[in-house]
CSV table of C-alpha atoms in Angstrom, one decimal:
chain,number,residue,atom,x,y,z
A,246,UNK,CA,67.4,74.2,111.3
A,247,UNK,CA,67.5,75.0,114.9
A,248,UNK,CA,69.0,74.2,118.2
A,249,UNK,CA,69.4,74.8,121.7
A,250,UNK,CA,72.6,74.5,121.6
A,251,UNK,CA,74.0,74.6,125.4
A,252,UNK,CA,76.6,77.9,125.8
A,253,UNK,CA,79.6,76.9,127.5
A,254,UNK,CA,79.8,77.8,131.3
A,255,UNK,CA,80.1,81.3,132.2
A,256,UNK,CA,78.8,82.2,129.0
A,257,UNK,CA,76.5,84.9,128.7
A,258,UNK,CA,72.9,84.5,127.6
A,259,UNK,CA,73.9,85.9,124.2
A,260,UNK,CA,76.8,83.8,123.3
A,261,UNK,CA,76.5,82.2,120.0
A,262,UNK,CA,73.3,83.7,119.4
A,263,UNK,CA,72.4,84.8,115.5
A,264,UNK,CA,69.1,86.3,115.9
A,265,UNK,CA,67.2,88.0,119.2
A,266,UNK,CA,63.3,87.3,119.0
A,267,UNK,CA,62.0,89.7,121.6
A,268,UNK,CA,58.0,90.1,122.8
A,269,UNK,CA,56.9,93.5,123.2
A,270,UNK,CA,54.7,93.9,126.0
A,271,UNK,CA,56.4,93.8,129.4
A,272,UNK,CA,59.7,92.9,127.6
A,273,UNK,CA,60.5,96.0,125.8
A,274,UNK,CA,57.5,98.7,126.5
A,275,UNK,CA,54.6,99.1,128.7
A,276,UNK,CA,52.1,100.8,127.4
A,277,UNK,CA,53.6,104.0,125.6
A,278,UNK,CA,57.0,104.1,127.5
A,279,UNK,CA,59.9,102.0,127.4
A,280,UNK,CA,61.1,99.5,130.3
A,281,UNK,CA,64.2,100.3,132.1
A,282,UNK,CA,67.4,99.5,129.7
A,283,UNK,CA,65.9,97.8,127.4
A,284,UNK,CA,65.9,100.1,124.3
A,285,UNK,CA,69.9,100.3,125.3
A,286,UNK,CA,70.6,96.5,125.5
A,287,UNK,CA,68.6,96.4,122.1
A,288,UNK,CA,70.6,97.9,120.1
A,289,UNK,CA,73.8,96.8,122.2
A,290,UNK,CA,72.7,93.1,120.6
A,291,UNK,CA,72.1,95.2,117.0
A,292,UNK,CA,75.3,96.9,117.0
A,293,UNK,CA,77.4,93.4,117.9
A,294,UNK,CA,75.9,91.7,114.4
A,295,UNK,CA,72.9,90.5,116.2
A,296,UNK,CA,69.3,90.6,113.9
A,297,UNK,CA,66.5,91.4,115.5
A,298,UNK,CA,63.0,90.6,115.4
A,299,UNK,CA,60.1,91.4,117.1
A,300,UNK,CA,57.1,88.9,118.1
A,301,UNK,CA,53.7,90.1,119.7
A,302,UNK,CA,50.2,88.3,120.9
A,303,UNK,CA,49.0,92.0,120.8
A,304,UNK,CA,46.5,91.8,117.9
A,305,UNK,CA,45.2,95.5,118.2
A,306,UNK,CA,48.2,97.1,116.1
A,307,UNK,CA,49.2,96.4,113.1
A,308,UNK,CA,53.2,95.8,112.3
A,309,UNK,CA,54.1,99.4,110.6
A,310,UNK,CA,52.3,101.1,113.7
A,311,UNK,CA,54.2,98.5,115.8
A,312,UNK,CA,57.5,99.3,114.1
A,313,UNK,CA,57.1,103.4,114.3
A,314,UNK,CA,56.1,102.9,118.8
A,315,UNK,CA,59.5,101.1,118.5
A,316,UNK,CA,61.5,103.3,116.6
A,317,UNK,CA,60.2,106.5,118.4
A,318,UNK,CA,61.4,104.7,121.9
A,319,UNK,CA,65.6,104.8,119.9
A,320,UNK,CA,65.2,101.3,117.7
A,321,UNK,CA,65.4,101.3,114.4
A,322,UNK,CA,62.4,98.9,113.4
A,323,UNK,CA,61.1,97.9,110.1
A,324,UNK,CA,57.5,97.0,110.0
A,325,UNK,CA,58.7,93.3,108.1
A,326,UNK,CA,60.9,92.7,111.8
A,327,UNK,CA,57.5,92.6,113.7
A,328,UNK,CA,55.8,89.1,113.8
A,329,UNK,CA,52.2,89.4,115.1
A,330,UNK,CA,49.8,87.0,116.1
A,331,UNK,CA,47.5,88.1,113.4
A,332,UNK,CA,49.8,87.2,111.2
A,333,UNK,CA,50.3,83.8,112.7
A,334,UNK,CA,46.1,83.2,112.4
A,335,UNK,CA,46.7,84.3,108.3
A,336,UNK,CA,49.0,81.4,108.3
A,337,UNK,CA,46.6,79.1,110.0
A,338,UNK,CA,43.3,80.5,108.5
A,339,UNK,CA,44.5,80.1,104.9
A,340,UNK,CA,44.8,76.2,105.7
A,341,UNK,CA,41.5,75.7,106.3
A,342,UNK,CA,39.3,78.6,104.4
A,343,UNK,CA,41.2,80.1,101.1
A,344,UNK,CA,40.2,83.6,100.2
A,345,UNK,CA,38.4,85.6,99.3
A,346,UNK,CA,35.9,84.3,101.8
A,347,UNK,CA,33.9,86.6,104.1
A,348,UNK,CA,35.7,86.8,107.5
A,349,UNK,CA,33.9,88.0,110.7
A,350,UNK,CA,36.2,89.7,112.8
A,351,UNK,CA,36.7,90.7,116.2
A,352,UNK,CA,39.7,92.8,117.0
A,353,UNK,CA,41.0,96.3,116.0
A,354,UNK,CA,42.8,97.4,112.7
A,355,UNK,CA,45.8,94.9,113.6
A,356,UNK,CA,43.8,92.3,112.7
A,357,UNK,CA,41.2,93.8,110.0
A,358,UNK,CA,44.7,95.0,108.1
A,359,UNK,CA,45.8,91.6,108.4
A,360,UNK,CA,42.8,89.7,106.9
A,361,UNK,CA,42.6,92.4,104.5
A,362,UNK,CA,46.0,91.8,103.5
A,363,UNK,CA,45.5,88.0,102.9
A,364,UNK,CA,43.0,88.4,100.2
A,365,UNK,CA,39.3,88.2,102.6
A,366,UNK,CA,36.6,89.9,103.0
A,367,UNK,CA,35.8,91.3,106.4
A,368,UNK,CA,32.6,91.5,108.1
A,369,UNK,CA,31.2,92.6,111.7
A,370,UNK,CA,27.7,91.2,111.3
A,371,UNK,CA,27.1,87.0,111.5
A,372,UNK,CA,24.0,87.9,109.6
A,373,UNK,CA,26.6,88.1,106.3
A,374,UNK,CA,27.2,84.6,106.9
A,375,UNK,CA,31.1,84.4,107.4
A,376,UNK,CA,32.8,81.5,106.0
A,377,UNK,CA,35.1,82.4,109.5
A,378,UNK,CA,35.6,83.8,113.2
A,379,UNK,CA,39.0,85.3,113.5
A,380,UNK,CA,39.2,87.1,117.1
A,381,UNK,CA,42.3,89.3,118.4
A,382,UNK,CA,42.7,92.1,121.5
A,383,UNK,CA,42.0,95.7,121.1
A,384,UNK,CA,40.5,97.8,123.4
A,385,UNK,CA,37.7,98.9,122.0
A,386,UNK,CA,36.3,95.2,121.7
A,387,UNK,CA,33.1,95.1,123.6
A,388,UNK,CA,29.8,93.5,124.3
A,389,UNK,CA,28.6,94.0,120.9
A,390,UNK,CA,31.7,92.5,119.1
A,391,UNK,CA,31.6,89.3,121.2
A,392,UNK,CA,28.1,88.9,120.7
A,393,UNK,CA,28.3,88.8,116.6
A,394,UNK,CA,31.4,86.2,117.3
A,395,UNK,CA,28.6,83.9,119.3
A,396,UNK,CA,25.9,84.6,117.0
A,397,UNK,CA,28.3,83.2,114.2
A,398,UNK,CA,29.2,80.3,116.5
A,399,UNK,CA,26.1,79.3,117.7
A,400,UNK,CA,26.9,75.6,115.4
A,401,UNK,CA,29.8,72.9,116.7
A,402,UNK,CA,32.3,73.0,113.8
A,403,UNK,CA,31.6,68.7,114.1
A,404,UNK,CA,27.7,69.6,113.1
A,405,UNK,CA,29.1,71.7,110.5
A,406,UNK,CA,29.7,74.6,112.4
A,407,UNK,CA,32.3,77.7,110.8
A,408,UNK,CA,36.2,77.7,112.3
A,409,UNK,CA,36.9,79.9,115.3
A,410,UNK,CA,40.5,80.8,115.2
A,411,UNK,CA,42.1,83.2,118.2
A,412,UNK,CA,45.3,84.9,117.5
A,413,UNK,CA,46.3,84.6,121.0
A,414,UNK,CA,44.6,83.8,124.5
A,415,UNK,CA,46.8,85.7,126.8
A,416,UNK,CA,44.6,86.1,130.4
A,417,UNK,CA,46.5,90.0,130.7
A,418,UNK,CA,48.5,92.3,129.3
A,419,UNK,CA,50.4,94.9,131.2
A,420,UNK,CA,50.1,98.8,131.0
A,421,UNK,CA,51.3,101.6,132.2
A,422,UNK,CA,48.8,101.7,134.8
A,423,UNK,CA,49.2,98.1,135.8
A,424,UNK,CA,48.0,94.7,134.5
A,425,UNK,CA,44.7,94.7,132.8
A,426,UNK,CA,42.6,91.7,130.8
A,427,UNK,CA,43.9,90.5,127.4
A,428,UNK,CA,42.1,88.6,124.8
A,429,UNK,CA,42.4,85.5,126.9
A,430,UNK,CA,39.9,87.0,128.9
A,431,UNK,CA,37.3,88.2,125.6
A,432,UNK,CA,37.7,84.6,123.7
A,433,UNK,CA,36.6,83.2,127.1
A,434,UNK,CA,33.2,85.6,127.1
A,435,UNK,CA,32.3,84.1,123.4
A,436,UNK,CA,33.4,80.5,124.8
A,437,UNK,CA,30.9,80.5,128.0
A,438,UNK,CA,27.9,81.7,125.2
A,439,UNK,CA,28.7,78.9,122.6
A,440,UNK,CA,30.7,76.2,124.3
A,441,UNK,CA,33.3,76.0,122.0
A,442,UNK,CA,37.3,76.5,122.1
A,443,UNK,CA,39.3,78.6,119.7
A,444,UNK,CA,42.1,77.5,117.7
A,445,UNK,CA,44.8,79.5,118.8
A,446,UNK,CA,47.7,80.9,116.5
A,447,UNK,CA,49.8,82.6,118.5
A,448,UNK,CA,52.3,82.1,121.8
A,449,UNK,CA,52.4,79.5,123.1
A,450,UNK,CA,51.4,77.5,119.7
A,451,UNK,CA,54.4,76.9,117.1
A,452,UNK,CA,52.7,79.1,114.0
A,453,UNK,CA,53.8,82.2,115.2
A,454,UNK,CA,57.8,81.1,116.0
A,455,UNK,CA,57.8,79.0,112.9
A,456,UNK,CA,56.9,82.1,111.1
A,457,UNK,CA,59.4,84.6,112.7
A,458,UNK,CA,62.3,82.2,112.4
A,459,UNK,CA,61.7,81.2,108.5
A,460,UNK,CA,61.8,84.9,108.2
A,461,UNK,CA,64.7,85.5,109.9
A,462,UNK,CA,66.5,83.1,108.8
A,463,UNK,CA,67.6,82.0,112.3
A,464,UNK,CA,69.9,78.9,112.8
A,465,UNK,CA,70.9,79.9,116.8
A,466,UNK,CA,67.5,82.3,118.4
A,467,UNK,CA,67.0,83.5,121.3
A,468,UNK,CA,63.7,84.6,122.7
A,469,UNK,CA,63.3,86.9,125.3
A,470,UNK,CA,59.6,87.0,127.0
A,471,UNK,CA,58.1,88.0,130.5
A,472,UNK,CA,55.6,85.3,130.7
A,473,UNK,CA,56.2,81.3,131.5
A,474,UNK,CA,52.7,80.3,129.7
A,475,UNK,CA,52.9,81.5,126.4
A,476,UNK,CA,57.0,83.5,126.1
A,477,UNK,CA,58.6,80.6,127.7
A,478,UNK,CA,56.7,77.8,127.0
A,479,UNK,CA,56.0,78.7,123.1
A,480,UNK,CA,59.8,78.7,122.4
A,481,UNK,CA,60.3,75.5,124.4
A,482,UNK,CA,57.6,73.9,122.2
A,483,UNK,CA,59.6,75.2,119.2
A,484,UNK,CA,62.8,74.3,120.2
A,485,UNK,CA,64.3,77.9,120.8
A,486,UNK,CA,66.2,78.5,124.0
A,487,UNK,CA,64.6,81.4,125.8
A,488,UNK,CA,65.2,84.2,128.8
A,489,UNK,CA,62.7,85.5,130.9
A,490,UNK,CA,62.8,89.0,132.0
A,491,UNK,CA,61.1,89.9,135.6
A,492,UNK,CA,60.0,93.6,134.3
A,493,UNK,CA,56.8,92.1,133.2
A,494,UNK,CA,53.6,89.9,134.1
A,495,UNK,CA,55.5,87.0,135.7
A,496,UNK,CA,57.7,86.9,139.5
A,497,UNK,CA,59.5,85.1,141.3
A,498,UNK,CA,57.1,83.1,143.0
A,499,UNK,CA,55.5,81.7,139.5
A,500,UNK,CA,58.9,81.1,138.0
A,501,UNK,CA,59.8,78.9,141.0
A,502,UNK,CA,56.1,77.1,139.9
A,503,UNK,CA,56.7,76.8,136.3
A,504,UNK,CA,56.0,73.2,135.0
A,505,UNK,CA,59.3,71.6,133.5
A,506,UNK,CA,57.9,72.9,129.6
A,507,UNK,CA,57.9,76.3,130.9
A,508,UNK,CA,61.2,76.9,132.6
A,509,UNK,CA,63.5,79.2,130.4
A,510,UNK,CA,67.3,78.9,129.8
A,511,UNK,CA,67.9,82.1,131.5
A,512,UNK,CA,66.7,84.1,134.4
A,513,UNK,CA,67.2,88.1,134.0
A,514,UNK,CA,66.1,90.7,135.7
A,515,UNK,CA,66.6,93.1,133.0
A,516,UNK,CA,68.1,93.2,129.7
A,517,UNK,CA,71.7,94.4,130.3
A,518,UNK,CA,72.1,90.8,132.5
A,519,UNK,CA,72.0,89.3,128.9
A,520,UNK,CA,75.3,90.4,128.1
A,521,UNK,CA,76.8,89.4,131.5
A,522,UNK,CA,78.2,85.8,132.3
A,523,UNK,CA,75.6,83.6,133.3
A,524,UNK,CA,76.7,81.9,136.6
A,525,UNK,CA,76.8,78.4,136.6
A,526,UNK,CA,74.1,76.6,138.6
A,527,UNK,CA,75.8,73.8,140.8
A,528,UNK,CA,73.5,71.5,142.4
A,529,UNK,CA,75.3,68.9,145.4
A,530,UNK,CA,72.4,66.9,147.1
A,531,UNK,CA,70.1,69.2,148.9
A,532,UNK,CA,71.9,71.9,148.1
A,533,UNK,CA,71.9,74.8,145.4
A,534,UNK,CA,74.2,77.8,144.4
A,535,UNK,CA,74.6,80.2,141.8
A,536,UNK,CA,77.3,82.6,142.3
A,537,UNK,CA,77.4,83.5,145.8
A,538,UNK,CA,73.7,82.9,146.5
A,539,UNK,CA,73.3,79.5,148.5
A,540,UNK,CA,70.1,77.2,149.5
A,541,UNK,CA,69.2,74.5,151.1
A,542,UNK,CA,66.3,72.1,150.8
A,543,UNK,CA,65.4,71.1,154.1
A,544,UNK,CA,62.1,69.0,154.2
A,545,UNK,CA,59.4,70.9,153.6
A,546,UNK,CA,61.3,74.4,154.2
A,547,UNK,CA,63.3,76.0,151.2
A,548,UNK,CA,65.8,77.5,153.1
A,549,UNK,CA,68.2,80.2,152.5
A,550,UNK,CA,71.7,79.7,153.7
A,551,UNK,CA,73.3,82.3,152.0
A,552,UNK,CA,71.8,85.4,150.4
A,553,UNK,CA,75.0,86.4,147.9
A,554,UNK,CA,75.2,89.9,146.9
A,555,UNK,CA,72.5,89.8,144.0
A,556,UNK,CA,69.1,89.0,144.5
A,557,UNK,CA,68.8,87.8,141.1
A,558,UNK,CA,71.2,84.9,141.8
A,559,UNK,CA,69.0,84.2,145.3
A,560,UNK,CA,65.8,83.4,142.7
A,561,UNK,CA,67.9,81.5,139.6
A,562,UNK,CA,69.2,79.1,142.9
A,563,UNK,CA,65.9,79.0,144.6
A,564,UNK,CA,64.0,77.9,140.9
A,565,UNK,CA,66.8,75.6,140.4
A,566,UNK,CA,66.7,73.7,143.8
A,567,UNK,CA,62.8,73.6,143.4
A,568,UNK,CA,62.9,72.6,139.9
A,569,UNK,CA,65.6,69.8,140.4
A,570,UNK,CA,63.8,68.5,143.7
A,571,UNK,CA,61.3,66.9,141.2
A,572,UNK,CA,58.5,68.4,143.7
A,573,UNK,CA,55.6,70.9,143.0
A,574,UNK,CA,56.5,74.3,144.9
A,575,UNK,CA,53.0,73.6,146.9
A,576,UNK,CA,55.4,71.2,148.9
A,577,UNK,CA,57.4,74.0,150.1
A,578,UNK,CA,57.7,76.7,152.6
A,579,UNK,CA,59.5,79.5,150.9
A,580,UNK,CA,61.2,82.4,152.7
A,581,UNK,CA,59.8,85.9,151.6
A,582,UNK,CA,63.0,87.3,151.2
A,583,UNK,CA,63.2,85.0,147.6
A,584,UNK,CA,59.7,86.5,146.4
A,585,UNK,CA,60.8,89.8,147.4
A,586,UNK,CA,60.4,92.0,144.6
A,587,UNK,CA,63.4,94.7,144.3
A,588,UNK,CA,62.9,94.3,140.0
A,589,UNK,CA,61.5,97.0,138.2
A,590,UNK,CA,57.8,96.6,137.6
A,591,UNK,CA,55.0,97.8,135.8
């Protein structure tokens, strides 16, 4: 069983905790190379008794090749630590088609490996008449892919139509060369030809955290992501307190927009802030502070009375005075000093 259990003020965002779920992608690497201090902080976590565990949308790997990336960056990664969405689809696919049914796929060898794995048969052509659609990222997914996913679609599952079941519907996914399309973007293509929507097994949907905490064995998580629509609000749907990162897809200005399932426990800017006391958020009428930073809500304007000597504390106040105001951020006027971006980025 888990909780969310609330640390005791001042603690840091690590207190208590048994096990560290962390995504990948703008988290811990982008694209080949590894984000600032977070290899470091890692194994800091490892070393103090921590487990760790590993949960990724990205379908196009599988979990050994995930593993080996992370142990060449300095981790020391078995390929059972890495939970991926295609994993989290196998759980949901074997639900509603056993194997060894004929499985069209779209993805890369994450995926095929995967359905392989489970006991199916994969297919690229609809003309093999797949019992199935399973979809997942990679980048060599193109127009021809897609268009065998819509040929095999073509039917509403309620006439009698085959299942369509996406491992993950993240819009982008950041690189070393910036932030490029995910599969959010290539389950949308085969949903504008056929009019249908996916079933989706990974972040934000449950499957995926249900299956990396049974295998971890974790009674106290804590997941660590770097985006507020499927890190942050996946682990609020399953009940795991979370910390999100700002070395990734997400900023300032959308954590200060987050919707109340979204908002994490913990605001860092990178990982080392995870071992650090977490200053207490104190709220008095209009006005918020955390640690030294001070604002004000002053009608429309969000303003900022005192700046404090880390920026990091300026944007935990600022998301707590919005968040508490019980008023979208639309209704504000926000000084550019608080979306000012001094955070490492892709």
């Amino acid at each position: 069983m888990i909780g969310r259990r609330k640390p005791a003020l001042g603690d840091a965002p690590l207190a208590g905790v048994d096990v560290v779920l962390a995504d990948l992608d703008g988290v811990v690497y982008a694209g080949p190379g590894a984000i600032p201090h977070a290899v470091e902080s890692l194994n800091r976590a490892a070393r103090e008794g921590r487990r760790l565990g590993y949960i990724t949308n990205n379908a196009s790997r599988t979990d050994a090749a995930v593993a080996a990336h992370l142990t060449e960056l300095g981790l020391t990664v078995r390929p059972d630590e890495v939970v991926t969405s295609p994993q989290a689809a196998m759980r949901l696919l074997r639900g509603i088609v056993p194997p060894p049914a004929t499985i069209l796929v779209v993805g890369g060898e994450g995926l095929v490996v995967e359905v392989e794995k489970a006991g199916y048969t994969v297919t690229r052509s609809a003309d093999d008449a797949p019992a199935a659609v399973v979809q997942g990222f990679a980048p060599e997914v193109g127009w021809m892919q897609l268009a065998e996913a819509a040929y095999a679609l073509q039917t509403p599952e309620s006439e009698g139509g085959i299942p369509w079941i996406a491992t993950n519907t993240d819009w982008t996914i950041p690189q070393a060369r910036g932030v490029a399309p995910g599969n959010g973007t290539l389950v949308s293509a085969v949903h504008t030809a056929v009019g249908r929507l996916a079933t989706v097994a990974g972040k934000p949907e449950t499957p995926i955290f249900a299956e990396a905490v049974a295998r971890f064995g974790a009674s106290a998580p804590l997941f660590i992501g770097d985006r507020l629509d499927t890190d942050i609000q996946g682990a609020s749907r399953a009940g795991i307190r979370s910390a999100l990162v700002l070395t990734g897809i997400d900023r300032p200005k959308h954590l200060l927009a987050a919707p109340p399932d979204a908002r994490p426990d913990f605001i860092v800017s990178d990982l080392r802030e995870l071992f650090e006391p977490y200053p207490e958020t104190v709220v008095r009428g209009e006005r918020t502070t955390v640690g030294r930073s001070v604002v004000e809500i002053d009608g429309p304007d969000l303003r900022v009375v005192d700046e404090g000597d880390r920026h990091i504390d300026l944007v935990r106040a600022a998301a707590a005075a919005v968040w508490s105001s019980g008023r979208a951020i639309f209704g504000f006027r926000v000084p550019e000093g608080v979306y000012a971006d001094p955070f490492w980025r892709v």
